[in-house]
Amino acid sequence: MSSIQELLFRPFESEKLSLPNRLVMAPMTRNHSPNWIPEQATADYYQRRAAHDTGLIITEGTPVNHIASNGYPGVPRFFGEDALAGWKNVVDAVHEVGGKIMPQIWHVGSMRKAGMPPEPEVPGYSPSGYSTPGKLRCHAMTDSEVADVIEAFAQAAEDAQRLGFDGVEIHGAHGYLIDQFFWGGVNLRTDKYGGDYVARTRFAVEIIEAIRKRVSESFPVVLRYSQWKQQDYSVKLAQTPDELAKFLEPLTNAGVDIFDCSTRRFWEQEFEDSTLNLAGWTKKITGKPTITVGSVGLKGGPGGFTDLAATNEADHDFDKLAERLEREEFDLVAIGRALLSDPEWCSKMKRGAFDDMKAYSMQSLGTLY
Ligand code: FNR
């Protein structure tokens, strides 16, 4: 078997994207952008990782142009010339050292709590007014509001290409707005955006189609999705491979180039009777390249999806990952928390300097280093 370094440092070639290796920085909200604008510190933060062998950076989630898109303080937005100029500085900094970068465009939907900027009185928006199943606490979106949000995603993707990003990732995971449309527990609509698990892809499909019309054919569109929700880790959008195939088909046809399949532990099989994980199944079903993620290099604890108390894998055991890479179960591997503490994590992986990898610690959240 090839070593983990050999496997991760094979170049990646696909129809629309070429990368020097298989390592991707996972999108991670950092809350370090006062006034919603990415500053020089943000550019330096991403550049540091690009300069140390991170093949592709996916930025922190960045809200599209809608009054209810943001849910958290200090998050850089993806609209307004001031914020877009900040993002241009980020792109240039990453390109300067030979890296590649895509923004993760985002609408938090019902996860928005009152009090958040820009208009504190604006409630969370959701498909049917539910924040979680049975809890009617949010604004149920009208058709024209749905159309506004689709347009906001399309504009963000167009701006991403104009600014020189290497593609765009749509945040369709973790119980945020697009995922709320996917999820039958909170999407009770009776129009074309509701219905069975295939019908519930309609909102995402229209976003992808709108984006495809506004960016060039060669511009990669990545969709991040997850079975689980922050509101309920046990939810599964698809119960079987057959259901997953039906769910993925309209998304693929709409124009997704790469699927970013968010799981909390990459080694967990998705369905009975096969060891394939979600990225494995998604690649097998769609034939598209996929990104896996979830506790690479970390000893997963029982906590939430970001499990801030996680620690580095003591014996740096990458065998489970190597086996799956060797079988080409998926194409790319996203690294989240491990890259927060150690911007040089990917270079250390390349050299096999496992003992030099800095241990993940919650303290790393305090700065943008
Ligand atoms: C995240 N994650 C995340 N995911 C996403 O799609 N958009 C986001 O903005 C964020 N924000 C975020 C912030 C922080 C501090 C953490 C730790 C995580 C999830 C992240 O992309 C990744 O899927 C998980 O962290 C699992 O990967 P690791 O950390 O186990 O490698």
XYZ file of C-alpha atoms and ligand atoms in Angstrom:
400
model
C 0.000 0.000 0.000
C 1.166 3.552 -0.730
C 1.972 5.812 2.199
C -0.537 8.417 3.340
C 1.799 11.123 2.025
C 1.969 9.538 -1.425
C -1.795 9.173 -1.527
C -2.557 12.719 -0.385
C 0.097 14.315 -2.563
C -1.068 12.882 -5.868
C -2.288 15.766 -8.070
C -6.046 16.048 -8.546
C -7.352 16.523 -12.078
C -11.010 16.940 -12.925
C -12.934 18.539 -15.741
C -12.926 22.004 -14.180
C -10.441 21.902 -11.338
C -6.799 20.868 -11.007
C -5.030 20.812 -7.660
C -1.481 19.881 -6.687
C -2.705 17.533 -3.942
C -5.823 16.147 -2.251
C -5.909 18.382 0.835
C -8.692 20.913 1.279
C -9.195 23.378 4.117
C -12.748 22.826 5.388
C -14.967 25.910 5.649
C -14.835 27.290 9.184
C -16.621 30.331 10.595
C -14.168 32.377 12.620
C -16.131 35.434 13.836
C -13.050 37.610 13.434
C -14.401 40.116 10.918
C -15.670 43.172 12.736
C -17.993 45.223 10.538
C -18.601 42.177 8.323
C -15.523 42.865 6.233
C -12.603 40.475 5.687
C -9.521 42.353 6.817
C -5.805 41.957 6.159
C -5.636 39.436 9.026
C -8.130 37.249 7.133
C -5.998 37.372 3.991
C -2.867 36.519 5.992
C -4.681 33.632 7.720
C -5.703 31.959 4.463
C -2.380 32.769 2.762
C -0.463 31.055 5.570
C -2.329 27.790 4.910
C -2.040 28.097 1.104
C 1.718 28.651 1.463
C 1.948 25.419 3.428
C 0.599 22.956 0.895
C -3.146 23.240 1.424
C -4.303 22.277 -2.090
C -7.637 24.102 -1.920
C -9.078 26.509 0.631
C -12.800 26.748 1.164
C -13.456 29.909 3.132
C -15.570 30.307 6.197
C -19.285 30.581 5.417
C -20.010 34.033 3.991
C -23.595 35.359 3.884
C -25.269 36.219 0.583
C -27.136 39.500 0.078
C -30.386 39.012 2.009
C -31.608 40.626 5.238
C -31.799 37.307 7.085
C -28.751 35.518 5.661
C -26.454 36.105 8.633
C -26.768 34.422 12.002
C -23.609 35.205 13.919
C -21.431 38.152 14.970
C -18.186 39.007 13.191
C -18.909 37.008 10.031
C -17.597 38.533 6.778
C -20.388 39.085 4.236
C -20.257 38.408 0.511
C -21.936 41.559 -0.717
C -21.269 45.280 -0.679
C -18.233 46.705 -2.458
C -16.302 47.143 0.813
C -16.606 43.473 1.774
C -15.990 42.285 -1.793
C -12.825 44.399 -1.920
C -11.754 42.624 1.269
C -12.399 39.258 -0.380
C -10.420 40.334 -3.467
C -7.489 40.976 -1.169
C -7.932 37.451 0.255
C -8.001 35.858 -3.219
C -4.905 37.769 -4.316
C -3.026 36.787 -1.160
C -3.784 33.100 -1.713
C -2.925 33.236 -5.421
C 0.321 35.054 -4.674
C 1.634 31.887 -3.015
C 0.203 29.552 -5.659
C -2.902 28.467 -3.723
C -6.520 28.046 -4.781
C -9.584 29.295 -2.942
C -13.397 29.206 -3.129
C -15.865 31.095 -0.927
C -18.565 29.140 0.878
C -21.760 31.092 0.204
C -24.333 30.818 2.944
C -27.798 31.611 4.227
C -28.422 30.503 7.811
C -32.226 30.370 7.512
C -33.923 29.562 10.804
C -30.601 29.406 12.673
C -30.653 33.200 12.782
C -31.474 34.527 16.235
C -33.036 37.948 16.697
C -30.457 40.606 17.516
C -27.957 39.759 14.807
C -26.801 42.399 12.316
C -27.559 44.039 9.975
C -31.161 44.435 11.165
C -31.537 43.015 14.664
C -35.334 42.772 14.521
C -35.293 40.474 11.449
C -36.290 36.928 12.462
C -34.944 33.646 11.127
C -36.348 32.750 7.702
C -37.291 29.177 6.930
C -39.289 27.085 4.452
C -42.386 26.784 6.664
C -41.655 28.829 9.777
C -40.189 25.957 11.804
C -36.831 26.243 13.545
C -36.882 22.539 14.441
C -39.674 19.999 13.941
C -42.726 21.183 15.862
C -41.263 24.593 16.829
C -42.957 27.345 14.881
C -40.682 30.296 15.652
C -39.555 31.754 12.342
C -40.806 33.537 9.296
C -42.205 31.204 6.599
C -40.778 32.319 3.265
C -43.103 33.534 0.527
C -42.464 32.670 -3.113
C -41.012 36.080 -3.824
C -38.653 35.771 -0.841
C -37.543 32.368 -2.138
C -36.833 34.036 -5.509
C -34.865 36.821 -3.769
C -32.626 34.319 -2.002
C -32.021 32.345 -5.214
C -30.978 35.605 -6.874
C -28.695 36.443 -3.935
C -26.852 33.110 -4.311
C -26.548 33.630 -8.084
C -25.154 37.144 -7.590
C -22.659 35.879 -5.013
C -21.386 33.208 -7.406
C -21.061 35.751 -10.210
C -19.120 38.035 -7.854
C -16.908 35.119 -6.794
C -15.869 34.560 -10.390
C -15.400 38.284 -11.018
C -13.101 38.550 -7.984
C -10.948 35.695 -9.271
C -11.989 32.849 -6.942
C -11.301 29.354 -8.286
C -14.889 28.181 -7.887
C -17.725 28.526 -5.417
C -19.098 26.277 -2.689
C -22.808 26.425 -1.837
C -23.519 25.690 1.836
C -26.328 23.144 1.664
C -25.459 21.346 4.923
C -25.788 21.306 8.708
C -29.387 22.448 9.054
C -28.987 25.899 7.468
C -31.481 27.302 4.936
C -30.853 25.046 1.922
C -30.721 22.012 4.197
C -33.962 23.144 5.861
C -35.596 22.841 2.445
C -34.083 19.321 2.083
C -35.346 18.283 5.531
C -38.927 16.980 5.736
C -39.048 17.702 9.477
C -39.123 21.473 8.855
C -40.098 21.787 5.196
C -43.864 21.300 5.201
C -44.523 23.356 2.068
C -47.196 22.192 -0.303
C -45.898 24.134 -3.320
C -43.142 22.984 -5.694
C -40.490 23.506 -2.970
C -42.030 20.879 -0.676
C -43.063 17.242 -0.942
C -40.923 14.093 -0.866
C -37.140 14.058 -0.498
C -36.734 14.547 -4.260
C -39.198 17.447 -4.460
C -37.439 19.091 -1.524
C -34.266 19.462 -3.627
C -36.129 22.018 -5.812
C -34.848 25.106 -3.943
C -31.224 23.947 -4.216
C -31.735 22.951 -7.847
C -32.997 26.441 -8.704
C -30.023 27.994 -6.905
C -27.578 25.795 -8.812
C -29.322 26.482 -12.132
C -29.325 30.232 -11.459
C -25.629 30.104 -10.597
C -24.821 28.115 -13.735
C -26.435 30.841 -15.848
C -24.280 33.518 -14.247
C -20.830 31.910 -14.201
C -18.816 30.493 -17.061
C -19.158 26.825 -17.991
C -15.623 26.133 -16.727
C -16.211 27.650 -13.255
C -16.481 24.838 -10.659
C -19.611 24.715 -8.504
C -19.280 22.660 -5.320
C -22.247 21.673 -3.152
C -21.740 20.854 0.516
C -24.457 18.690 2.000
C -24.887 16.511 5.064
C -27.356 13.924 6.252
C -27.186 15.235 9.846
C -28.472 18.544 11.137
C -27.095 20.628 13.997
C -30.654 20.594 15.286
C -30.627 16.761 15.276
C -27.577 14.637 14.533
C -29.664 11.505 13.989
C -31.579 12.814 10.945
C -30.849 11.142 7.622
C -32.175 12.692 4.408
C -31.681 9.367 2.629
C -32.210 6.062 4.405
C -30.836 3.855 1.629
C -28.441 4.115 -1.325
C -31.458 4.110 -3.617
C -32.965 7.125 -1.857
C -29.597 8.864 -1.936
C -29.386 8.288 -5.694
C -32.824 9.836 -6.207
C -31.898 12.791 -3.986
C -28.602 13.428 -5.779
C -29.850 13.084 -9.341
C -31.590 16.478 -9.693
C -28.677 18.221 -7.953
C -26.173 16.618 -10.309
C -28.291 17.429 -13.359
C -28.593 21.041 -12.244
C -24.830 21.437 -12.563
C -22.905 20.483 -9.422
C -19.298 19.675 -10.337
C -18.017 18.427 -6.982
C -19.884 17.240 -3.886
C -18.493 18.104 -0.444
C -20.031 15.408 1.757
C -20.017 16.528 5.356
C -19.699 13.834 7.995
C -18.404 14.079 11.527
C -16.183 10.972 11.306
C -14.961 9.983 7.838
C -14.503 6.326 8.759
C -18.180 5.682 9.486
C -20.103 3.723 6.880
C -23.226 5.452 5.621
C -25.512 2.471 5.013
C -25.617 -1.192 5.971
C -23.829 -3.783 3.849
C -21.041 -1.511 2.607
C -18.146 0.261 4.254
C -18.518 3.265 1.897
C -18.908 6.590 3.673
C -21.141 9.419 2.408
C -18.472 10.755 0.038
C -17.899 7.198 -1.195
C -21.557 6.645 -1.977
C -21.916 10.069 -3.551
C -18.986 9.444 -5.897
C -20.257 5.967 -6.778
C -23.772 7.246 -7.511
C -23.022 10.492 -9.347
C -19.638 9.777 -10.900
C -18.610 13.264 -9.699
C -15.492 13.940 -7.619
C -16.196 14.122 -3.891
C -14.622 15.604 -0.779
C -14.678 13.673 2.480
C -14.323 15.267 5.920
C -14.601 14.470 9.591
C -12.006 14.128 12.328
C -8.989 13.561 10.080
C -5.954 13.573 12.378
C -8.163 13.953 15.423
C -9.394 11.699 18.134
C -13.126 12.274 17.772
C -14.960 12.897 21.014
C -18.665 12.569 21.678
C -19.305 16.298 21.257
C -21.048 18.244 18.496
C -19.847 18.528 14.920
C -17.125 20.951 15.826
C -16.362 19.143 19.106
C -14.155 21.912 20.391
C -12.663 19.618 23.016
C -11.160 17.266 20.389
C -7.476 16.349 20.554
C -4.948 15.176 17.983
C -4.825 11.452 17.299
C -2.039 10.434 19.701
C -0.375 7.882 17.431
C -1.033 9.761 14.168
C -2.755 6.767 12.692
C -3.721 7.605 9.109
C -4.224 3.989 7.984
C -8.013 4.184 7.843
C -7.768 7.216 5.572
C -5.021 5.676 3.448
C -7.064 2.527 2.819
C -10.000 4.531 1.518
C -7.787 6.798 -0.595
C -6.050 3.764 -2.068
C -9.455 2.418 -3.151
C -10.276 5.871 -4.603
C -13.475 5.905 -2.594
C -13.357 9.727 -2.728
C -11.023 12.279 -4.297
C -10.305 15.024 -1.787
C -9.943 15.210 1.983
C -10.998 18.279 3.947
C -9.208 19.167 7.134
C -10.999 21.339 9.665
C -9.925 21.712 13.260
C -6.416 20.305 12.755
C -5.695 23.180 10.343
C -6.954 25.792 12.783
C -4.221 25.147 15.298
C -1.517 24.387 12.796
C -1.388 26.368 9.527
C 1.543 24.165 8.478
C -0.381 20.902 8.987
C -0.390 20.020 5.277
C 3.359 20.671 4.853
C 4.032 18.543 7.895
C 1.888 15.791 6.382
C 3.922 16.050 3.159
C 7.185 15.619 5.083
C 5.721 12.922 7.311
C 6.562 15.157 10.293
C 3.613 13.884 12.290
C 5.152 14.553 15.679
C 5.604 18.229 14.761
C 1.893 18.730 14.100
C 0.560 21.114 16.718
C -2.165 19.624 18.850
C -5.624 20.994 18.186
C -6.697 23.273 20.964
C -9.737 25.405 21.507
C -7.427 28.342 22.197
C -6.722 28.527 18.450
C -10.236 29.884 17.995
C -9.212 33.049 19.814
C -7.019 34.407 17.004
C -6.834 34.233 13.225
C -3.268 32.937 13.190
C -16.972 24.517 11.281
N -17.636 23.864 10.233
C -18.301 24.599 9.273
N -18.854 23.980 8.199
C -19.389 24.696 7.175
O -19.862 24.095 6.210
N -19.383 26.068 7.232
C -18.876 26.755 8.276
O -18.865 28.003 8.248
C -18.351 26.006 9.364
N -17.854 26.622 10.482
C -17.095 25.915 11.410
C -16.415 26.594 12.419
C -15.577 25.903 13.303
C -14.834 26.648 14.368
C -15.435 24.506 13.150
C -14.514 23.734 14.052
C -16.125 23.832 12.162
C -17.484 22.411 10.050
C -16.165 22.087 9.362
O -16.145 22.544 8.025
C -15.895 20.567 9.349
O -16.880 19.931 8.578
C -15.900 19.965 10.741
O -15.101 20.736 11.631
C -15.355 18.535 10.704
O -14.029 18.527 10.240
P -12.797 18.298 11.287
O -12.713 19.505 12.141
O -13.175 17.091 12.071
O -11.587 18.095 10.401
